[in-house]
C-alpha positions as YAML, in Angstrom:
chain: A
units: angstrom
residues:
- id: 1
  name: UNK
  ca: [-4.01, -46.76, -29.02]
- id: 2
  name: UNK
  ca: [-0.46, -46.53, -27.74]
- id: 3
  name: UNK
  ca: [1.33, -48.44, -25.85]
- id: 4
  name: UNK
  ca: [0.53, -46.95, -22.85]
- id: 5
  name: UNK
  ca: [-3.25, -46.85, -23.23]
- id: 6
  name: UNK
  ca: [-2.52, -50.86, -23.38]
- id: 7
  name: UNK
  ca: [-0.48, -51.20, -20.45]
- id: 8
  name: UNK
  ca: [-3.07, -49.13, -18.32]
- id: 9
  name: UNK
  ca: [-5.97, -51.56, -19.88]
- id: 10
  name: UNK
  ca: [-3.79, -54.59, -19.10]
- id: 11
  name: UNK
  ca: [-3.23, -52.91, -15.01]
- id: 12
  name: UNK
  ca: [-7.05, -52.09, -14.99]
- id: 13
  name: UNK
  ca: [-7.97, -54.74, -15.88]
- id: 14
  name: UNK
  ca: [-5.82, -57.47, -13.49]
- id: 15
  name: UNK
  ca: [-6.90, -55.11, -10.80]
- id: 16
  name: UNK
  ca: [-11.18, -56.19, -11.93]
- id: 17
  name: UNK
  ca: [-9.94, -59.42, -12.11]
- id: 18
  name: UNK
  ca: [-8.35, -59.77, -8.63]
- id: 19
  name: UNK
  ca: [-11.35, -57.72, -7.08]
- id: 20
  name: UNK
  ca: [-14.04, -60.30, -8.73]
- id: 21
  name: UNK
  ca: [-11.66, -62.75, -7.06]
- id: 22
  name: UNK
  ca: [-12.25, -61.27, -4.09]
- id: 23
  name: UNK
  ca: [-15.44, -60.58, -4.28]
- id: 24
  name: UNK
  ca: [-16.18, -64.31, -5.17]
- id: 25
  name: UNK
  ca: [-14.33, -65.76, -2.35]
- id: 26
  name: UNK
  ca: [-14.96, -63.36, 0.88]
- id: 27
  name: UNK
  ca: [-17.36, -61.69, 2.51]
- id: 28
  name: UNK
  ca: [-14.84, -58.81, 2.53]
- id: 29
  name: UNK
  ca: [-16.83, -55.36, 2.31]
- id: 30
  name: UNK
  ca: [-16.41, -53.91, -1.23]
- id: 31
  name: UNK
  ca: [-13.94, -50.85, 0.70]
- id: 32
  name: UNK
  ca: [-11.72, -53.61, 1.54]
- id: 33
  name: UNK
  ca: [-11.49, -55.43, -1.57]
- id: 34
  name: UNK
  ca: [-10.69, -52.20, -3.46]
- id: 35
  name: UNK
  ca: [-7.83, -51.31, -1.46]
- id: 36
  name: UNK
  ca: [-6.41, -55.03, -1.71]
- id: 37
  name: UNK
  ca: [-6.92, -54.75, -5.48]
- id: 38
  name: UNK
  ca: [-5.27, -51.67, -5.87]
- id: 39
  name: UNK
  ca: [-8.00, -48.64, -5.92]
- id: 40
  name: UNK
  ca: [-8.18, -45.60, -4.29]
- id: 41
  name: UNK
  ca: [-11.72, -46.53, -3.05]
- id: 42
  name: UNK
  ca: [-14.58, -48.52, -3.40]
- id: 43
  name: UNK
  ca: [-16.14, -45.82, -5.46]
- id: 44
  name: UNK
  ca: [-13.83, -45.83, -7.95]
- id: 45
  name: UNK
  ca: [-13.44, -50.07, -8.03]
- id: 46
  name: UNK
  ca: [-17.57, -49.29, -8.36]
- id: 47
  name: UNK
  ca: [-17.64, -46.89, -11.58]
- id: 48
  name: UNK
  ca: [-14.39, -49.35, -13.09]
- id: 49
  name: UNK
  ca: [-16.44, -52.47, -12.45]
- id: 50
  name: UNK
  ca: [-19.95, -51.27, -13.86]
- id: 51
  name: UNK
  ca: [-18.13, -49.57, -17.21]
- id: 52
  name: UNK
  ca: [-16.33, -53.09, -17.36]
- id: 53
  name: UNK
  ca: [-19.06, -55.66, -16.26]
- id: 54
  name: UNK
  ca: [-22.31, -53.95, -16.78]
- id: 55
  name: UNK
  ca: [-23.84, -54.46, -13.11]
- id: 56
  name: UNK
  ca: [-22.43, -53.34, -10.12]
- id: 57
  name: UNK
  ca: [-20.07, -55.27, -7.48]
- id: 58
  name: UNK
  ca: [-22.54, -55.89, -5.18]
- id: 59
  name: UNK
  ca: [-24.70, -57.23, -8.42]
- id: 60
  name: UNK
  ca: [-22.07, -59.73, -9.54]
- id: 61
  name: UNK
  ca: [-21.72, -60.91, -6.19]
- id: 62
  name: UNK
  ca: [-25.36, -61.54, -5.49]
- id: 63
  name: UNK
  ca: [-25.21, -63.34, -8.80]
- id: 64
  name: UNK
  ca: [-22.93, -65.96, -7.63]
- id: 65
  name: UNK
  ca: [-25.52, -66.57, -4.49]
- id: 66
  name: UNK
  ca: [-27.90, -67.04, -6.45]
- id: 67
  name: UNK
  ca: [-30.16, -63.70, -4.95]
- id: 68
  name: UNK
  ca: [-29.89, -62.51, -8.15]
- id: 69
  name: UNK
  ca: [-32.63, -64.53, -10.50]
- id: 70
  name: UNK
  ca: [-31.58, -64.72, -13.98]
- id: 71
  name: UNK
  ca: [-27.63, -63.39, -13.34]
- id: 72
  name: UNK
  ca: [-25.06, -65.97, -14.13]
- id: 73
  name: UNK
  ca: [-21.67, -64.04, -13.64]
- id: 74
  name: UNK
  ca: [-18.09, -66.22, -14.22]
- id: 75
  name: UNK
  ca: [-15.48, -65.49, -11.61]
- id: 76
  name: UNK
  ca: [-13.19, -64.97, -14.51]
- id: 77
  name: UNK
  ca: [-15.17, -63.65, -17.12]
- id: 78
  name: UNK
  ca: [-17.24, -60.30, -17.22]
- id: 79
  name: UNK
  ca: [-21.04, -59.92, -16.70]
- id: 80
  name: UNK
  ca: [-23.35, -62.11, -18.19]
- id: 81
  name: UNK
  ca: [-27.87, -62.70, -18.27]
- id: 82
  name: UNK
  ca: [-29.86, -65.26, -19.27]
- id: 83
  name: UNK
  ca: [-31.92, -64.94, -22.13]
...
């Protein structure tokens, strides 16, 4: 990769981080939280967060109150189940 693959990573991926921020601490609709994170829409936050996390944003956010059994996501970290 070039240098500019790495830079797009690093912007993609502060962007995930700052919507599972979000996401963690409001009850902000997901449209909302992509445009304060810096997509176009909440599609497109959608499609980035599954190919990065694994589960959707409205997964991962379930996860952390506790509707989803068995998901145990970190607000920093990516996607993770239990065993």
């Amino acid at each position: 990769r070039g240098v500019d693959a790495d830079v797009g990573l690093a912007g993609l991926l502060a962007r995930l981080r700052h919507a599972r921020r979000r996401l963690a601490t409001t009850d902000d609709p997901l449209g909302a939280i992509a445009a304060r994170s810096g997509f176009s829409d909440a599609s497109n936050l959608s499609r980035a967060f599954r190919r990065e996390h694994g589960v959707s944003p409205g997964a991962w956010r379930d996860g952390l109150t506790g509707t989803t059994v068995g998901y145990f996501p970190a607000v920093t970290g990516g996607a993770g189940r239990a065993d």
